[in-house]
Coordinates of C-alpha atoms and ligand atoms in Angstrom, one line a residue:
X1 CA -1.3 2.7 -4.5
X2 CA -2.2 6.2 -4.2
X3 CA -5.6 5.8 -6.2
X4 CA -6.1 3.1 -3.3
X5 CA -5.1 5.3 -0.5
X6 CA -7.3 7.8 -1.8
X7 CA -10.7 6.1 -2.3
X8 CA -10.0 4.8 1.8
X9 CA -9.7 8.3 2.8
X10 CA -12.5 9.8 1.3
X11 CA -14.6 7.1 1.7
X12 CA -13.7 6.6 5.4
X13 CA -14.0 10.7 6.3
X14 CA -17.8 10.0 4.3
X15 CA -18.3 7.7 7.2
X16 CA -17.3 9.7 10.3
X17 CA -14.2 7.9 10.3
X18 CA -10.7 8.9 11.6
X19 CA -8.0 7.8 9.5
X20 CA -4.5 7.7 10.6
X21 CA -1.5 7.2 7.7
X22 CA 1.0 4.8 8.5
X23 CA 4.3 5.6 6.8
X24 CA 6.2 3.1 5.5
X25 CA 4.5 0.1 6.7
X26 CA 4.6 -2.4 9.5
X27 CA 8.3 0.1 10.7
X28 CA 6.2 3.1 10.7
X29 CA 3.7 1.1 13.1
X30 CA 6.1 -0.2 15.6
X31 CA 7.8 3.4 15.5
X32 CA 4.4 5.1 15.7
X33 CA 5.0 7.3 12.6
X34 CA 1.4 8.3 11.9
X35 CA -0.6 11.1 10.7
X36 CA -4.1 12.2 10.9
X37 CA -5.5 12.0 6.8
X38 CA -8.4 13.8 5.4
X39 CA -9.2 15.0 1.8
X40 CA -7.0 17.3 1.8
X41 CA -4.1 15.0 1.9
X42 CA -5.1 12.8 -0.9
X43 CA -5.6 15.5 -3.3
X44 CA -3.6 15.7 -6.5
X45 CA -2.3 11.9 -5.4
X46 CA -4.9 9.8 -8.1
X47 CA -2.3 10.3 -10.9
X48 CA 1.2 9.9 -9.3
X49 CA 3.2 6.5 -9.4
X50 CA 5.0 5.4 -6.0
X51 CA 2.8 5.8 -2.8
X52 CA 2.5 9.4 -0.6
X53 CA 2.8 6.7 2.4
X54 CA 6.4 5.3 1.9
X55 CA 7.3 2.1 2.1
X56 CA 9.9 -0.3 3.8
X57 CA 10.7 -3.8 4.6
X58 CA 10.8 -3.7 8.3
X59 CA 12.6 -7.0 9.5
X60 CA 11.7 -5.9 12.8
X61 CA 8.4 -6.8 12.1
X62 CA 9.4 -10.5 11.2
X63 CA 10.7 -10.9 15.1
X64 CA 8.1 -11.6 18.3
X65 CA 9.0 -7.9 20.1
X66 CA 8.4 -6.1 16.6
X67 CA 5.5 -8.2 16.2
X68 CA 4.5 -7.0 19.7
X69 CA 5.6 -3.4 19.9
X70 CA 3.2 -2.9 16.7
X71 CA 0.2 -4.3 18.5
X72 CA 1.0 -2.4 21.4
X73 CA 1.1 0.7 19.0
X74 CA -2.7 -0.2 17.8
X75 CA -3.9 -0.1 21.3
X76 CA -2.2 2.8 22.2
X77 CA -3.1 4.9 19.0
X78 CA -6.7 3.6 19.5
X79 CA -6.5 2.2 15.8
X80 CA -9.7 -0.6 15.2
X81 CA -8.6 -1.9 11.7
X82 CA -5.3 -1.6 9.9
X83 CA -5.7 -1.6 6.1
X84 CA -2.8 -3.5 5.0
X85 CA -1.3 -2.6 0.9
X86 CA 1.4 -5.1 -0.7
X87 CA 1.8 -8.1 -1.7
X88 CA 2.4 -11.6 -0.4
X89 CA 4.6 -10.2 2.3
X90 CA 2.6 -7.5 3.2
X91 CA -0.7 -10.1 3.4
X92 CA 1.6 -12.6 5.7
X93 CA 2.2 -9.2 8.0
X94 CA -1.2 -8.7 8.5
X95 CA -1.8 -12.3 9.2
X96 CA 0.2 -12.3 12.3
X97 CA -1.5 -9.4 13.2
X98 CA -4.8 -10.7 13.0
X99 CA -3.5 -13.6 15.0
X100 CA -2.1 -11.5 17.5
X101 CA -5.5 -9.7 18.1
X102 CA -5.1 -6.6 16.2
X103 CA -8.4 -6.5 12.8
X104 CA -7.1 -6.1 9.4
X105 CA -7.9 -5.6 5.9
X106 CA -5.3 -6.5 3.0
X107 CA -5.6 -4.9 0.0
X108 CA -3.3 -6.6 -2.8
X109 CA -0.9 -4.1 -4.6
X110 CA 2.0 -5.8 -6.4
X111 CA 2.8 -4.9 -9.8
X112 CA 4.2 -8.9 -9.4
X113 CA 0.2 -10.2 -9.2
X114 CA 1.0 -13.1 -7.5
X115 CA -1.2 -13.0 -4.8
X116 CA -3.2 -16.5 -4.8
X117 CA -6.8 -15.3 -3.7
X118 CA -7.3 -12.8 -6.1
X119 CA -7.3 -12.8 -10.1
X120 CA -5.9 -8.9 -10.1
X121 CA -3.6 -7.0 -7.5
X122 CA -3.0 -2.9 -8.1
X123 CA -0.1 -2.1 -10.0
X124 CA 0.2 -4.9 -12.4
X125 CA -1.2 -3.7 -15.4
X126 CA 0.6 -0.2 -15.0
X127 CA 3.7 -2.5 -15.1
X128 CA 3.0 -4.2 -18.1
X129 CA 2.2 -1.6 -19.8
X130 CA 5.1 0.2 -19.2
X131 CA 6.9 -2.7 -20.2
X132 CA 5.2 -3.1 -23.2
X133 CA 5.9 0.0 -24.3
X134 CA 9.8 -0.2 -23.5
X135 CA 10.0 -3.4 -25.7
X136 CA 8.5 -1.8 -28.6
X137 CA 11.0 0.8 -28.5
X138 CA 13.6 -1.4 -28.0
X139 CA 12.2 -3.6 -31.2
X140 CA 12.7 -0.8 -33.2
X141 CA 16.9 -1.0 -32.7
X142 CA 16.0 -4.7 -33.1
X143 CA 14.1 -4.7 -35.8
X144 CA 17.3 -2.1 -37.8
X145 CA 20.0 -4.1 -36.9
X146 CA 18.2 -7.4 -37.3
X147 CA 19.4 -8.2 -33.9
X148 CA 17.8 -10.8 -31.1
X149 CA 16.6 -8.5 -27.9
X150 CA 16.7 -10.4 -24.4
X151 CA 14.6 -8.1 -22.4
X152 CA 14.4 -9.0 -18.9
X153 CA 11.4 -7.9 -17.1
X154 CA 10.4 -8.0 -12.7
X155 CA 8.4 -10.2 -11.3
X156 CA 10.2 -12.1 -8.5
X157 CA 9.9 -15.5 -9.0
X158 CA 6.6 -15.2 -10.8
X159 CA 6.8 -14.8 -14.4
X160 CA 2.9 -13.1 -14.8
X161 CA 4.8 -9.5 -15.8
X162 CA 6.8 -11.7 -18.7
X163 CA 3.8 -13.5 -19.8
X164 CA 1.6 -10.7 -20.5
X165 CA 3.8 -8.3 -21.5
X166 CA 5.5 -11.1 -23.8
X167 CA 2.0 -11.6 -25.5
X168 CA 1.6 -8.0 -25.9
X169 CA 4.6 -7.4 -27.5
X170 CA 4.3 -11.1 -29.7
X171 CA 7.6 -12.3 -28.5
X172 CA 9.6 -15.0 -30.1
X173 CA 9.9 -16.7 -26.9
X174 CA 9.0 -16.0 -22.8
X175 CA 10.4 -17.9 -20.4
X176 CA 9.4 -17.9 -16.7
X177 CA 10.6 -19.5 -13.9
X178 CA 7.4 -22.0 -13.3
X179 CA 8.1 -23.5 -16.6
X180 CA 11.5 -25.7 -17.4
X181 CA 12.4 -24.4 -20.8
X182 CA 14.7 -26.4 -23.2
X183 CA 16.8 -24.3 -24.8
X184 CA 16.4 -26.2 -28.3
X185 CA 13.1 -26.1 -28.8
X186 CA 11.8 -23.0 -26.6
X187 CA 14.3 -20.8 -28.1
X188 CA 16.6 -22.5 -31.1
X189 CA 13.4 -24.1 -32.9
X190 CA 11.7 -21.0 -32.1
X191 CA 13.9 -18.6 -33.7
X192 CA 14.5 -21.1 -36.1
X193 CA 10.9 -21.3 -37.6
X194 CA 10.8 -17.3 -37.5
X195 CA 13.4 -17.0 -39.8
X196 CA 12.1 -19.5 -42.1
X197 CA 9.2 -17.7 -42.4
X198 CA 11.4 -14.2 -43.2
X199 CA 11.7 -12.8 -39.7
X200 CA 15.6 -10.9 -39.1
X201 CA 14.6 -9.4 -35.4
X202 CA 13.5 -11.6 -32.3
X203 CA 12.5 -10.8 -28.7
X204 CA 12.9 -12.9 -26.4
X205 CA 11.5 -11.7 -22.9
X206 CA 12.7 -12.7 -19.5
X207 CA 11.7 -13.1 -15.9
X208 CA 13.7 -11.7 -13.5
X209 CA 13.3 -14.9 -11.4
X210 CA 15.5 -17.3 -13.7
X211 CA 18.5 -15.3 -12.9
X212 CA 20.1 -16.2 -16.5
X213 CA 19.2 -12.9 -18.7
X214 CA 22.7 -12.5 -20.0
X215 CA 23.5 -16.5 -20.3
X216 CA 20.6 -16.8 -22.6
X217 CA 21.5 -13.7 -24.7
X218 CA 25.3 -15.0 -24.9
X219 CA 23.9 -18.7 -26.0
X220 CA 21.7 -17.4 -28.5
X221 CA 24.8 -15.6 -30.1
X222 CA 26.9 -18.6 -29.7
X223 CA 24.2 -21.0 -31.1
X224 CA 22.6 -18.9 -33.9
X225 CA 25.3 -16.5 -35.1
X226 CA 22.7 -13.6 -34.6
X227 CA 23.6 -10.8 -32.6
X228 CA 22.0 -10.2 -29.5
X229 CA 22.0 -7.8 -26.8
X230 CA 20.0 -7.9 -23.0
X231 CA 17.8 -5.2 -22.1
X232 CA 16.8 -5.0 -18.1
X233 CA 14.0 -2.9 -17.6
X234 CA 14.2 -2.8 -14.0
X235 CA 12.6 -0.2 -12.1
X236 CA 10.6 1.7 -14.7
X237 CA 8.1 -0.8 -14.4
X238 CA 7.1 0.0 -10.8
X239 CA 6.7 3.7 -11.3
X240 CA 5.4 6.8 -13.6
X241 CA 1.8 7.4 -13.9
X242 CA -0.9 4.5 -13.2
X243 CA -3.0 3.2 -16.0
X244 CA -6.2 3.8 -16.0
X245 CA -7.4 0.4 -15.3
X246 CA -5.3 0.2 -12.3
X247 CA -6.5 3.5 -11.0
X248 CA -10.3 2.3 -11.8
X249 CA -9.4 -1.0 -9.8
X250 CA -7.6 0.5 -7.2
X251 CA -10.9 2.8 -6.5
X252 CA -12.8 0.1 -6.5
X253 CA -11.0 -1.9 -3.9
X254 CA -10.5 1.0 -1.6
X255 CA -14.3 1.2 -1.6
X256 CA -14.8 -2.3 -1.2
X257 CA -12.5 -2.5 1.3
X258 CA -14.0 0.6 3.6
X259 CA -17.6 -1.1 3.1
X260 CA -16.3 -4.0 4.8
X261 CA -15.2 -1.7 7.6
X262 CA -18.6 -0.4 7.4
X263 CA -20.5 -3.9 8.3
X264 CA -17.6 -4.9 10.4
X265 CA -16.3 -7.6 8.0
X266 CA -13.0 -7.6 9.3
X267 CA -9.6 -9.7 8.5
X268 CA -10.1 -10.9 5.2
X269 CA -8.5 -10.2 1.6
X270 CA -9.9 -7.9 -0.9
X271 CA -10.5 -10.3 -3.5
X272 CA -10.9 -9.8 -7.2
X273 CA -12.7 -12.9 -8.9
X274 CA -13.4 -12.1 -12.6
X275 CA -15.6 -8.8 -12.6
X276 CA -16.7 -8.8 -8.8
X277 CA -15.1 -8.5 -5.0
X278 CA -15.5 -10.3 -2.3
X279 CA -13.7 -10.9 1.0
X280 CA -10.8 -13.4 1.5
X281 CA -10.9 -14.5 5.2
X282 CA -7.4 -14.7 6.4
X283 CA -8.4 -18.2 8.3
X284 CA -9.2 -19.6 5.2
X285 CA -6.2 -18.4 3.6
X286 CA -3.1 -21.1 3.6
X287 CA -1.1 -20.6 1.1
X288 CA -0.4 -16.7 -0.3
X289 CA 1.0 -18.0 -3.5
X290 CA -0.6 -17.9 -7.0
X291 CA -0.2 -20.7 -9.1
X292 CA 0.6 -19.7 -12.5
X293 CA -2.0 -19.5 -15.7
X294 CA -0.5 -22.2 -17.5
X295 CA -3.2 -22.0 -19.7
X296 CA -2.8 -18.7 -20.8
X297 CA 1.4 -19.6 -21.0
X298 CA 0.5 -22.4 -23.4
X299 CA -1.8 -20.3 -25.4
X300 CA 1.4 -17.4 -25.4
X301 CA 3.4 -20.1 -26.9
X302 CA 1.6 -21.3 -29.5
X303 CA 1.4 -18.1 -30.9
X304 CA 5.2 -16.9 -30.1
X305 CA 7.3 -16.2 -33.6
Ligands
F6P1 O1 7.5 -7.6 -5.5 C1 7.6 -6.5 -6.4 C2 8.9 -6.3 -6.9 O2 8.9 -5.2 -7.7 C3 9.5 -7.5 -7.7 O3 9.0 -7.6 -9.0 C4 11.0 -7.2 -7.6 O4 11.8 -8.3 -7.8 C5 11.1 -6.6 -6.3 O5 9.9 -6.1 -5.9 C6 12.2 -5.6 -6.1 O6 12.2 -5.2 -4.8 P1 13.4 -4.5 -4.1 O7 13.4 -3.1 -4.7 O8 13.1 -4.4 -2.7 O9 14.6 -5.3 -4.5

């Protein structure tokens, strides 16, 4: 988010405009908790995890007078376009907005990717590769004790974070909450055929969203007579340094996102579609949701062992 925040800000003071920070989201706009940003303030930021702007789910904002004290606050702050960074949430925020006459640009940052309209959101690949990373140390107790390892991994109820980081890490099974798994032949068969083929360490990687981490690490035991432990990797996956890809992307949709500014394309999503950008228009935008890449999930499981 900072590589984001950053690009905007220099980009914006480029082009004679004056940027305000808004901290900690649609709160810190009803509460009018703004400063003035210039280069200055977004230097040093490019490499740091987290965001210098805060963040905070403001159920005030959900509610008609929180909806309209925030407006109010546009007016009165003279602010022309709020550049709005999250995820599905965050996009539905800036919706009502735009409904309620205040111009908007959404920028998607979720290390969940989930976000229908566009192929990539800020944060994601950080995430996986941090959670890459954990598994393989984690393998390596595995892999010694010839153990099973149930890591479970965020997401939400989207299981993109356990599907790529579950191909990265060639898991023996991932199971997300879009797909029904049968415990036979997603995990038993599975571990099963590993074995037979001279494999003593499995990893089985979770999605938060199934909300059964520990059952399946306790069935596995029961069922198999291999030990096997859970590993939550929690919050370590939504901070630290950014990759580099995400810091390239994240540059590249602040940009985009002050250009539209620039020719006074206003209320749409910054949309990433294969290896260009283009804007979303919020009226054409229904249903924030991204289905899932079954494709890519079948393709992950015909290669799990
Ligand atoms: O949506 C991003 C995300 O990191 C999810 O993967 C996770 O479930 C959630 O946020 C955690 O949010 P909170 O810290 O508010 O519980």
């Amino acid at each position: 988010m900072n590589a984001v925040i950053r690009a905007i800000v220099v980009l914006s003071v480029a082009n004679n405009f004056r940027i305000l920070g808004i901290l900690r989201g649609f709160g810190g706009l009803i509460n009018r908790d703004v400063y003035e940003m210039n280069i200055h303030t977004v230097s040093e930021i490019i490499e740091k995890g987290g965001t210098i702007l805060y963040t905070t789910r403001s159920p005030e904002f959900l509610t008609n007078d929180g909806l309209k004290k925030a407006t109010d606050s546009c007016r009165d702050l003279g602010i022309d376009v709020v550049v709005v960074l999250g995820g599905e949430g965050s996009i539905l925020g800036a919706k009502r907005l735009y409904e309620n006459g205040v111009n908007c640009i959404c920028i998607p940052c979720t290390i969940d990717n989930d976000v229908l309209c566009s192929d990539n959101s800020i944060g994601f690949d950080t995430a996986v590769n941090t959670a890459t990373s954990m598994v393989d140390k984690i393998r390596d107790t595995a892999q010694a004790h010839d153990r099973c390892s149930v890591i479970e991994v965020m997401g939400r109820k989207c299981g993109n974070i356990a599907l790529h980081t579950g191909i990265s890490v060639g898991a023996t099974a991932i199971l997300v909450p879009e797909y029904k798994f049968d415990f036979d032949s997603d995990i038993i068969e599975k571990i099963g055929f590993a074995q037979e083929n001279g494999k003593k360490h499995f990893i089985i990687i979770v999605a938060e969203g199934l909300k059964m981490t520990q059952e399946i690490s306790s069935e596995i035991s029961l069922r198999t007579g291999i030990e096997s432990r859970v590993s939550i990797l929690g919050y370590v996956q939504r901070g630290g340094a950014p990759s580099s890809a995400d810091r390239i992307l994240a540059s590249k949709m602040g940009c985009f996102a002050v250009e539209l500014i620039v020719e006074n394309n206003l209320n749409n999503v910054v949309s990433v579609v294969g290896n260009s950008m283009s804007p979303v228009p919020f009226s054409e935008i229904r249903n924030f949701k991204k289905k899932f890449d079954f494709s890519t999930y079948e393709k992950a499981l015909s290669i799990s062992t």
